[in-house]
CSV table of C-alpha atoms and ligand atoms in Angstrom, one decimal:
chain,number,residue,atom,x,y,z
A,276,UNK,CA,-10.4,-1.0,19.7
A,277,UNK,CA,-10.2,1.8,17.4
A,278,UNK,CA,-7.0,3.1,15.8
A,279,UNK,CA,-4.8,5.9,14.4
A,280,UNK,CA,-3.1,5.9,11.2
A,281,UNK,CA,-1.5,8.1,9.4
A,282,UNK,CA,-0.7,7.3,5.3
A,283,UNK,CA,1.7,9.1,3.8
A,284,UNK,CA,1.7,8.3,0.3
A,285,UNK,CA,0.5,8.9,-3.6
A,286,UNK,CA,-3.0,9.9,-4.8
A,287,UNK,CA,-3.2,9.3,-8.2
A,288,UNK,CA,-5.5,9.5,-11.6
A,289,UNK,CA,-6.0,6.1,-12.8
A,290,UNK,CA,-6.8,6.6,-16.6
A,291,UNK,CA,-7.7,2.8,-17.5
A,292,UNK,CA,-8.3,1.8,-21.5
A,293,UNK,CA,-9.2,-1.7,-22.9
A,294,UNK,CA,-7.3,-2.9,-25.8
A,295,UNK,CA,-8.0,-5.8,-28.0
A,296,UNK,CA,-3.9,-5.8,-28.1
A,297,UNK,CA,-0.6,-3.5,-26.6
A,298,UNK,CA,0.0,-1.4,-29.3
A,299,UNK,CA,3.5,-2.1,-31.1
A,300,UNK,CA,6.1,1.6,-30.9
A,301,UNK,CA,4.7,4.1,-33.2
A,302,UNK,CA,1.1,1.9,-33.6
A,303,UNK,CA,-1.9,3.3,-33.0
A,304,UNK,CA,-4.7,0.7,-31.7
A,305,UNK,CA,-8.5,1.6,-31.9
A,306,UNK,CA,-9.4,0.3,-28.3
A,307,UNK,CA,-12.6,0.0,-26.5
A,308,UNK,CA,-14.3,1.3,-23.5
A,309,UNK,CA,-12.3,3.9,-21.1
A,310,UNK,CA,-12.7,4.9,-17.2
A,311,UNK,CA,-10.8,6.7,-14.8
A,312,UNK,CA,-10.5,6.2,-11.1
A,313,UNK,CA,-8.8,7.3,-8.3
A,314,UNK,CA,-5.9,5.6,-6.9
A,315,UNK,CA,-2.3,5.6,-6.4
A,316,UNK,CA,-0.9,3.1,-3.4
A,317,UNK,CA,-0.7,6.1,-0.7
A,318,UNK,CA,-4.9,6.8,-1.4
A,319,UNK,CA,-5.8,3.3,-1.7
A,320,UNK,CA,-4.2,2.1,1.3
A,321,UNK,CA,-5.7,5.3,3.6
A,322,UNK,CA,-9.5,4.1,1.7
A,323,UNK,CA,-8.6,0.5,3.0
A,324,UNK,CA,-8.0,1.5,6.4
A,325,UNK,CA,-10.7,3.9,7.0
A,326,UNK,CA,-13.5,1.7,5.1
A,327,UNK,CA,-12.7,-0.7,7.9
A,328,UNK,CA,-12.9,1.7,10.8
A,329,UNK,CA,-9.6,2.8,11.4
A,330,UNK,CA,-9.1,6.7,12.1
A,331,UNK,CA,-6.9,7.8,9.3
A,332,UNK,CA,-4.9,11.2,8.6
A,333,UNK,CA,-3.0,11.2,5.2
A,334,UNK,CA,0.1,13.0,3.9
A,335,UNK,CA,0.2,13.7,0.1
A,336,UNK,CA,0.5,16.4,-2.5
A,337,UNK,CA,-2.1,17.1,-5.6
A,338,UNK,CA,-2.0,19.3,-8.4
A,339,UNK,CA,-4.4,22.7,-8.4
A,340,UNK,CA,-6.5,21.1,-11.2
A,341,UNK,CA,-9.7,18.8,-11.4
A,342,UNK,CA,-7.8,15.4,-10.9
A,343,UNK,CA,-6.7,16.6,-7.8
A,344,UNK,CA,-10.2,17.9,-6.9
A,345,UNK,CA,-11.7,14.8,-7.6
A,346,UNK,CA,-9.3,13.1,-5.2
A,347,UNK,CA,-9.6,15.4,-2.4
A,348,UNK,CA,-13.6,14.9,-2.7
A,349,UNK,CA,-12.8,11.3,-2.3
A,350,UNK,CA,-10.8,11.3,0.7
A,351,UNK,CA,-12.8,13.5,2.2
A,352,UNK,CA,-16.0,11.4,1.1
A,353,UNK,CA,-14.1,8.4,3.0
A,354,UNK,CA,-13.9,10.3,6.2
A,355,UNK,CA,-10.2,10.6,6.0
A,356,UNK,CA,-8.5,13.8,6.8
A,357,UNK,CA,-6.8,15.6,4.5
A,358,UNK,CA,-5.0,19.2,5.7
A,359,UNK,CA,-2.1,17.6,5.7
A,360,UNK,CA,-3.2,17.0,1.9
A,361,UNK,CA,-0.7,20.1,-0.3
A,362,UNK,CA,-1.0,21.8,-3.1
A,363,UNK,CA,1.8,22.2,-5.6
A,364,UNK,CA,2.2,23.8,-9.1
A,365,UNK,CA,2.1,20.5,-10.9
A,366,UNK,CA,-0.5,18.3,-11.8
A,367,UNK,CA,-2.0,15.5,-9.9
A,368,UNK,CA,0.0,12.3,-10.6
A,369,UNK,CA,-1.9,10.5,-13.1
A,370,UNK,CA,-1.3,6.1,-14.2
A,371,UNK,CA,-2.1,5.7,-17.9
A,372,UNK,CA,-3.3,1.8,-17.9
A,373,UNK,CA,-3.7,-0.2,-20.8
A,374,UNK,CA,-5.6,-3.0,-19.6
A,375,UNK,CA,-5.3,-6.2,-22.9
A,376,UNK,CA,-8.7,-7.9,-23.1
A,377,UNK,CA,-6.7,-11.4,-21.5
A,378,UNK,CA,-6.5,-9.5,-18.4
A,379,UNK,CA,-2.8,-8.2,-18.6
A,380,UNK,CA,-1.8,-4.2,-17.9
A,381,UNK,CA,1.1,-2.2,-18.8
A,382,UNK,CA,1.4,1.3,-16.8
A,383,UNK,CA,3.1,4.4,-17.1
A,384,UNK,CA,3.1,6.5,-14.0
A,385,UNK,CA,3.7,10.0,-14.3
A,386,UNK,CA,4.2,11.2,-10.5
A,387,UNK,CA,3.5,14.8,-11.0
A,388,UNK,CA,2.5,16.4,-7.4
A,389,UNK,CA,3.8,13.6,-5.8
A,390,UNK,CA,6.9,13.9,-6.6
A,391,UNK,CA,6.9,17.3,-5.1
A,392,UNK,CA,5.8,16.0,-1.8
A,393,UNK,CA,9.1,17.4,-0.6
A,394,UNK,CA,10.6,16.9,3.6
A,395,UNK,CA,10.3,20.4,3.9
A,396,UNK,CA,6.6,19.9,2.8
A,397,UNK,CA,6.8,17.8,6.5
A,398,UNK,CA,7.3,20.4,8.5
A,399,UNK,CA,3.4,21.7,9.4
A,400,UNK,CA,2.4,18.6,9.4
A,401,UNK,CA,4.4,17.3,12.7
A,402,UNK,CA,1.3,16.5,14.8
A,403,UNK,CA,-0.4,14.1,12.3
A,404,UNK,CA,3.1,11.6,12.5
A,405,UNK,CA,3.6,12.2,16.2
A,406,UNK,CA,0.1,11.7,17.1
A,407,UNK,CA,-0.6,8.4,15.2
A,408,UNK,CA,-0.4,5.0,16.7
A,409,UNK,CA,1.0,3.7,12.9
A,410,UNK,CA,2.6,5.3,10.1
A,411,UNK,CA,2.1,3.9,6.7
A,412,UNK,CA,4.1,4.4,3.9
A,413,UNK,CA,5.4,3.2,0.4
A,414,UNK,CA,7.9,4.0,-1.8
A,415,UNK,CA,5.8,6.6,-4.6
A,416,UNK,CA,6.8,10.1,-3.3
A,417,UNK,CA,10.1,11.2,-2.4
A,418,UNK,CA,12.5,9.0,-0.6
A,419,UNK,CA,14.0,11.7,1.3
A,420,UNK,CA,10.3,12.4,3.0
A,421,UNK,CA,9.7,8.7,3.5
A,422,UNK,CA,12.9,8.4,5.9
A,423,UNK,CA,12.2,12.2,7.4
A,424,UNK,CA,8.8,10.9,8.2
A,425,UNK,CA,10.1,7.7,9.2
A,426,UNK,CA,12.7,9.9,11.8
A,427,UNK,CA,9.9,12.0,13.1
A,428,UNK,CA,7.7,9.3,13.5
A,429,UNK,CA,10.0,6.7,15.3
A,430,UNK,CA,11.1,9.7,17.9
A,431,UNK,CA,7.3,9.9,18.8
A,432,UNK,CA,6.9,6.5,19.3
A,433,UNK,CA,4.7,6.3,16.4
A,434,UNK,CA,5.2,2.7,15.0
A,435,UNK,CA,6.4,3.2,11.5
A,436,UNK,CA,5.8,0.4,8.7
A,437,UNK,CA,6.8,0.8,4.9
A,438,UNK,CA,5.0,-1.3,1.9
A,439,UNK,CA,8.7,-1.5,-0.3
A,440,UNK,CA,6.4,-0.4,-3.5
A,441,UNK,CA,7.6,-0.3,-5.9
A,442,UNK,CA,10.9,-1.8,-5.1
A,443,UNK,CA,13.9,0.6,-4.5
A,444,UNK,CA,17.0,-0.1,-2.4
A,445,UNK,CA,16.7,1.1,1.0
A,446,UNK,CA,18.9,3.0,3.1
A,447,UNK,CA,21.3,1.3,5.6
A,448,UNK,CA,19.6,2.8,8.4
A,449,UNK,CA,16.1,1.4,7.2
A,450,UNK,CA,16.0,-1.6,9.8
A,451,UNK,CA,16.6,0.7,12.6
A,452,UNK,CA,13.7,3.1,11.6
A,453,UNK,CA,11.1,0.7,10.3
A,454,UNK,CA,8.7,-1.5,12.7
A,455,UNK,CA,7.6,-3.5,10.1
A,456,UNK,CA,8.7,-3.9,6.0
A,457,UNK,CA,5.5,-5.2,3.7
A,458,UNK,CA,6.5,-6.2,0.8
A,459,UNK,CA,5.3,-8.7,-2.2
A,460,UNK,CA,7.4,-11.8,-3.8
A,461,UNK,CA,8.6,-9.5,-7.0
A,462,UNK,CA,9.4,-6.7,-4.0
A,463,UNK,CA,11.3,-9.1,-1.9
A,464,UNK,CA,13.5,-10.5,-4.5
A,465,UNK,CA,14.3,-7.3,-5.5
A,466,UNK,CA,15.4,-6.3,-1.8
A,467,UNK,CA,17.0,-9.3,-0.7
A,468,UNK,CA,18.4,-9.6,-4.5
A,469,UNK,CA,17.3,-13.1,-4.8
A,470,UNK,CA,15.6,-15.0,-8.0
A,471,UNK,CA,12.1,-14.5,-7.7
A,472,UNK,CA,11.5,-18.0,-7.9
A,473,UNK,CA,13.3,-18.0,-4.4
A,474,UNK,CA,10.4,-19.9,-2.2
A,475,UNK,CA,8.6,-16.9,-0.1
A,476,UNK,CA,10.4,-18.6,3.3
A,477,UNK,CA,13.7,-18.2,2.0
A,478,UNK,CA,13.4,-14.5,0.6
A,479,UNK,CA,11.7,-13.6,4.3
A,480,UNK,CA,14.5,-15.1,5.9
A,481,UNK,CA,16.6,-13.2,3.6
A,482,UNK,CA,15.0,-10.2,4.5
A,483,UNK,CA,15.2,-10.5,8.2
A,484,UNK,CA,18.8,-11.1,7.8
A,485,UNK,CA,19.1,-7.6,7.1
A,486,UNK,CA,18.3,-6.5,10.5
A,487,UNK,CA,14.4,-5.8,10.3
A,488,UNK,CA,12.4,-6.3,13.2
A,489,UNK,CA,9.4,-7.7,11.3
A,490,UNK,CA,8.9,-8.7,7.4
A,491,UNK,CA,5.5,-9.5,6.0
A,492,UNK,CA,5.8,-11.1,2.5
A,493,UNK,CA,2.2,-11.3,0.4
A,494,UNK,CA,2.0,-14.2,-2.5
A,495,UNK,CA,-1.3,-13.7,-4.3
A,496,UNK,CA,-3.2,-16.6,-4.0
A,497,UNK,CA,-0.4,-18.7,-2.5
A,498,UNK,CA,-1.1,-16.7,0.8
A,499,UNK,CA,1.3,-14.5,3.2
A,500,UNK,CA,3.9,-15.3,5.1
A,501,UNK,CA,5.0,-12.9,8.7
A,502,UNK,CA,9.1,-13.2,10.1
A,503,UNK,CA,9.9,-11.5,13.5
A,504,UNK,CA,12.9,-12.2,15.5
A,505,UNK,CA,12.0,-13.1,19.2
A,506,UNK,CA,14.3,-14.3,22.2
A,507,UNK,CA,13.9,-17.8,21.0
A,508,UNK,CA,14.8,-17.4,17.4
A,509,UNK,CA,13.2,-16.6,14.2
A,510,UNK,CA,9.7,-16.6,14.7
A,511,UNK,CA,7.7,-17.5,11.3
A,512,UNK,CA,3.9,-17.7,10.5
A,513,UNK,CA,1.9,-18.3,7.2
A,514,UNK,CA,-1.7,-17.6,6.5
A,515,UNK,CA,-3.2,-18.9,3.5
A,516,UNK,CA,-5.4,-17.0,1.3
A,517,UNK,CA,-8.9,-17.0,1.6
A,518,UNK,CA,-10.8,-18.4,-1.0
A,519,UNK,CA,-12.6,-16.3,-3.5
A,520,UNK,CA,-13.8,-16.1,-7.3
A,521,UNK,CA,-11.0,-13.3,-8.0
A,522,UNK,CA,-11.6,-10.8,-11.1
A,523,UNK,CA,-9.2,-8.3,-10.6
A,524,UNK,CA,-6.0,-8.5,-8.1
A,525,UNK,CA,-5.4,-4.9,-8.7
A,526,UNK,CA,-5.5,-3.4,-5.2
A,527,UNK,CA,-5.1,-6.6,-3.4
A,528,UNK,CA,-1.5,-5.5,-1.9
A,529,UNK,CA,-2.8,-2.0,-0.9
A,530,UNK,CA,-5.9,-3.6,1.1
A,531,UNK,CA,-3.8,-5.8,3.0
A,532,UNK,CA,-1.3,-3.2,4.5
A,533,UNK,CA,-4.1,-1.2,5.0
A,534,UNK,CA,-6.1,-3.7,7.1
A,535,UNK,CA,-2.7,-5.2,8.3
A,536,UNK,CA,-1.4,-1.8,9.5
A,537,UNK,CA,-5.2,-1.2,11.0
A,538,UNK,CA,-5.0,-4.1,13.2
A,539,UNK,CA,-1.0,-3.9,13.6
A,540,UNK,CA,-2.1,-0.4,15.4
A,541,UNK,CA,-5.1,-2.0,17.5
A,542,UNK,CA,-2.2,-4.3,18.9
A,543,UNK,CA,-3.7,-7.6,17.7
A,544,UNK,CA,-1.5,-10.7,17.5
A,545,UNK,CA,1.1,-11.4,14.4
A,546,UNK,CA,-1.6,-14.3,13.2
A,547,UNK,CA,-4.7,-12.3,13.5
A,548,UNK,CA,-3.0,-9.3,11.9
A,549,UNK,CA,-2.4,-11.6,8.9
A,550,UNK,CA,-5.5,-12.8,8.8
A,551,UNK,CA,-7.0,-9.5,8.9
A,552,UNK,CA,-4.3,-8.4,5.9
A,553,UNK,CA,-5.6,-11.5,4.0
A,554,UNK,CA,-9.3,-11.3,4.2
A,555,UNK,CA,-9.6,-7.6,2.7
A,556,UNK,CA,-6.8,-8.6,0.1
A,557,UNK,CA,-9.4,-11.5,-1.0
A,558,UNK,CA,-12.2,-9.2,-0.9
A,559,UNK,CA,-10.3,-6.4,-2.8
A,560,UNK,CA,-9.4,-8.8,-5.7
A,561,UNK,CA,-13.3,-9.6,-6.2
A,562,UNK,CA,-13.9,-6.2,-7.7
A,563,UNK,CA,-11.9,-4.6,-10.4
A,564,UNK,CA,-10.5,-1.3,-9.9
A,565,UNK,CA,-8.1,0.1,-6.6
A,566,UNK,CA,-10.3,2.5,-4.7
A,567,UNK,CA,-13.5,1.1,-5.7
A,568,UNK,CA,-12.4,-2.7,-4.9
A,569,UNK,CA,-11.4,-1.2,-1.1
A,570,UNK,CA,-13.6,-3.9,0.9
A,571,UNK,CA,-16.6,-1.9,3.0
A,572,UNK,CA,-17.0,-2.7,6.4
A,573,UNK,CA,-20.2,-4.4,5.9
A,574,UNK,CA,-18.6,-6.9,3.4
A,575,UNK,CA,-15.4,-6.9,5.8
A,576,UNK,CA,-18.0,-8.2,8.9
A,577,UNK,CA,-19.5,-10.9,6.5
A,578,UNK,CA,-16.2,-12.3,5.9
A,579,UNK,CA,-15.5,-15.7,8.0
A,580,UNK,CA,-12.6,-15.3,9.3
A,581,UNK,CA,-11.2,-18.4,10.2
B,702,LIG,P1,0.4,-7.2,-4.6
B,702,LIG,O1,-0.9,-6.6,-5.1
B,702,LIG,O2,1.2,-6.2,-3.8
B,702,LIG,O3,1.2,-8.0,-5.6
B,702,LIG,P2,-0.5,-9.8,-3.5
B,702,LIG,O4,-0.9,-10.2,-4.9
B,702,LIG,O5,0.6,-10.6,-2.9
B,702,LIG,O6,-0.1,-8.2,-3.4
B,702,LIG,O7,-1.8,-9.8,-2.6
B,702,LIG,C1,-1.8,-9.4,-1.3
B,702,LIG,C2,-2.6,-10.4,-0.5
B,702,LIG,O8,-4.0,-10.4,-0.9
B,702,LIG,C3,-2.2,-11.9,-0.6
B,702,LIG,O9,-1.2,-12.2,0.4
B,702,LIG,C4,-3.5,-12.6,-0.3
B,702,LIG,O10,-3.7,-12.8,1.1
B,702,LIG,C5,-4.5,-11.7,-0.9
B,702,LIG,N1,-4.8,-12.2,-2.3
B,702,LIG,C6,-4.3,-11.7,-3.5
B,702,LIG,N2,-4.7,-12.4,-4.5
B,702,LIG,C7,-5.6,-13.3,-4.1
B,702,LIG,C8,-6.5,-14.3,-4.7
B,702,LIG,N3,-6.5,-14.5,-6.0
B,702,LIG,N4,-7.3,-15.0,-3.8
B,702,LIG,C9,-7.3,-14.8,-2.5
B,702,LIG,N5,-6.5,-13.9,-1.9
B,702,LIG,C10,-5.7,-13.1,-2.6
C-alpha cells in the first residue's frame, strides 16, 4: 500500500537556547549551549510521513536566505517534493526557543515567509492538491489558503484533514470541507470552548457536535481518542499510548498526524490508523528535537505494534 500526501504547511528555523532560568523583562541571562534545527508543524509532519514511506508533495513558502536553504536541502534530503515549495521577499519563519534546564520552553514564532504563503500562491500548484489521496494541513500559514486548499482539494476528491494547531476558531463551513479535524486536549478545549480539564470523551463529543465527520483528540501519555458518526450512532475508539522512556515530547503531535494521515490515505481501519498515529508519536518523544525526533522507518518496523 503506498500513499500520496500532500502537506501544506510551515517550515520553520528552530533557534533552541538552554537557560539555567526565563529571563525576567528587560534581564539579560547568560545561558548555555545553543542549536538550531529545522522545523515548523507543516515540515515536520511532511518528514513524518515520508520517513515512513508515504509519497509526499508539500506546499509552503521560504525566505531567499540560508534558513530557507537549509530547509529546502532538507526536504529534498527526505525525498519530499518541493516545487510547490515558493520563494517570497521575507525571511524564512524562524521559532526562538528558550528551553529552562527543568525541561519547560517558551516560544516566539515569527512567521516570516509563511505568512506570505498567500491563496493566490495556490494557483500553480493545482495538480499537487488534486492529485493526492490526503491533504494535510494546520493552522501556521494563512487561513484564507488553508480553506482554498481545503476547497480545491475536497472538489478533487482529495480527502482533506486539518491538525487545529495552533488553535484558531474555524470557519462555519469547516465541517463540510474537512474529512477529518486532529487536534490535542489544549486544541480541543479551545474549539469546543470547554475547560481543559473537560475529560478527552467529552471535548470529542463536543467536537463532533459541531458537524465533523471524524475528530481525533491526542492526550500525551494518556493516549488518543478517534469520534466518527456512523448509521448506528457515535462511533468512539481509544488507543492508549505506547510505552516508552520519553525525553522530549516536542514533535510528538506532528508524528502522529503524519503517520495517522499516512495510514488514513492507505485506507486502513479507524483503530489501526490510531495505532499507527500512536506508535511514531511514542517514538518521536524518545528523541529531542522536531525533525530530527521524526521516527525512521527502520525504528518504525521495530516497533510492536500491538
Ligand atoms: P501534541 O504534541 O500536539 O501536544 P500529544 O502530546 O497529544 O500531541 O501527543 C500525540 C500522541 O503522541 C499521543 O496521543 C500519544 O499517542 C503519543 N505520545 C505523546 N507523548 C507520549 C509519551 N510520553 N509516551 C507515549 N506516547 C506519547
Amino acid at each position: 500500500m503506498s500513499s500520496r500526501l500532500c502537506v501544506l504547511g510551515s517550515l520553520n528555523m528552530d533557534l533552541v537556547v538552554t537557560t539555567p532560568r526565563f529571563p525576567l523583562p528587560g534581564e539579560t541571562v547568560l545561558g548555555g549551549s545553543f542549536h538550531r534545527s529545522p522545523g515548523g508543524k507543516g515540515a515536520n509532519q511532511a518528514v513524518a510521513a515520508a520517513r515512513l514511506g508515504a509519497e509526499v508533495a508539500m506546499i509552503g513558502c521560504l525566505g531567499r536566505d540560508d534558513h530557507g536553504a537549509e530547509l529546502r536541502r532538507v526536504l529534498a534530503t527526505e525525498g519530499i517534493d518541493h516545487q510547490a515549495v515558493s520563494e517570497s521577499a521575507s525571511p524564512t519563519g524562524v521559532a526562538l526557543i528558550q528551553v529552562q534546564t527543568s525541561g519547560e520552553n517558551q516560544i516566539v514564532v515569527a512567521p516570516g515567509a509563511n505568512a506570505d504563503l498567500s491563496p493566490a500562491r495556490l494557483e500553480n500548484h493545482h495538480s499537487a492538491l488534486q492529485q493526492a489521496d490526503l491533504l494535510l494541513m494546520q493552522m501556521e500559514v494563512p487561513a484564507a489558503t488553508v480553506w482554498r486548499a481545503a476547497e480545491l482539494a475536497c472538489d478533487a476528491g482529495t480527502l482533506v484533514v486539518l491538525n487545529a494547531a495552533p488553535a484558531q476558531s474555524l470557519p462555519a463551513e469547516a465541517p463540510d470541507l474537512l474529512d477529518a479535524l486532529l487536534v490535542n486536549q489544549a486544541e480541543a478545549a479551545t474549539l469546543s470552548d470547554l475547560p481543559l480539564e473537560t475529560p478527552p470523551e467529552d471535548l470529542l463529543r463536543a467536537l463532533l457536535a459541531q458537524g465533523f465527520a471524524e475528530v481525533i483528540l491526542t492526550a500525551g501519555k494518556a493516549g488518543a481518542w478517534a469520534g466518527r458518526k456512523s448509521e448506528s450512532g457515535l462511533q468512539i475508539l481509544f488507543q492508549k499510548a505506547f510505552p516508552v522512556v520519553a525525553v522530549d515530547s516536542v514533535g510528538a503531535g506532528d508524528a502522529f498526524a503524519g503517520a495517522w494521515s499516512m495510514a488514513r490515505a492507505e485506507g486502513r481501519s479507524q483503530q489501526e490508523c490510531l495505532q499507527r498515529g500512536a506508535v511514531a508519536g511514542a517514538l518521536a518523544t524518545t528523541a529531542r528535537g522536531a525533525i530530527p525526533a521524526m521516527p525512521s522507518r527502520a525504528a518504525w518496523k521495530d516497533a510492536k505494534f500491538p
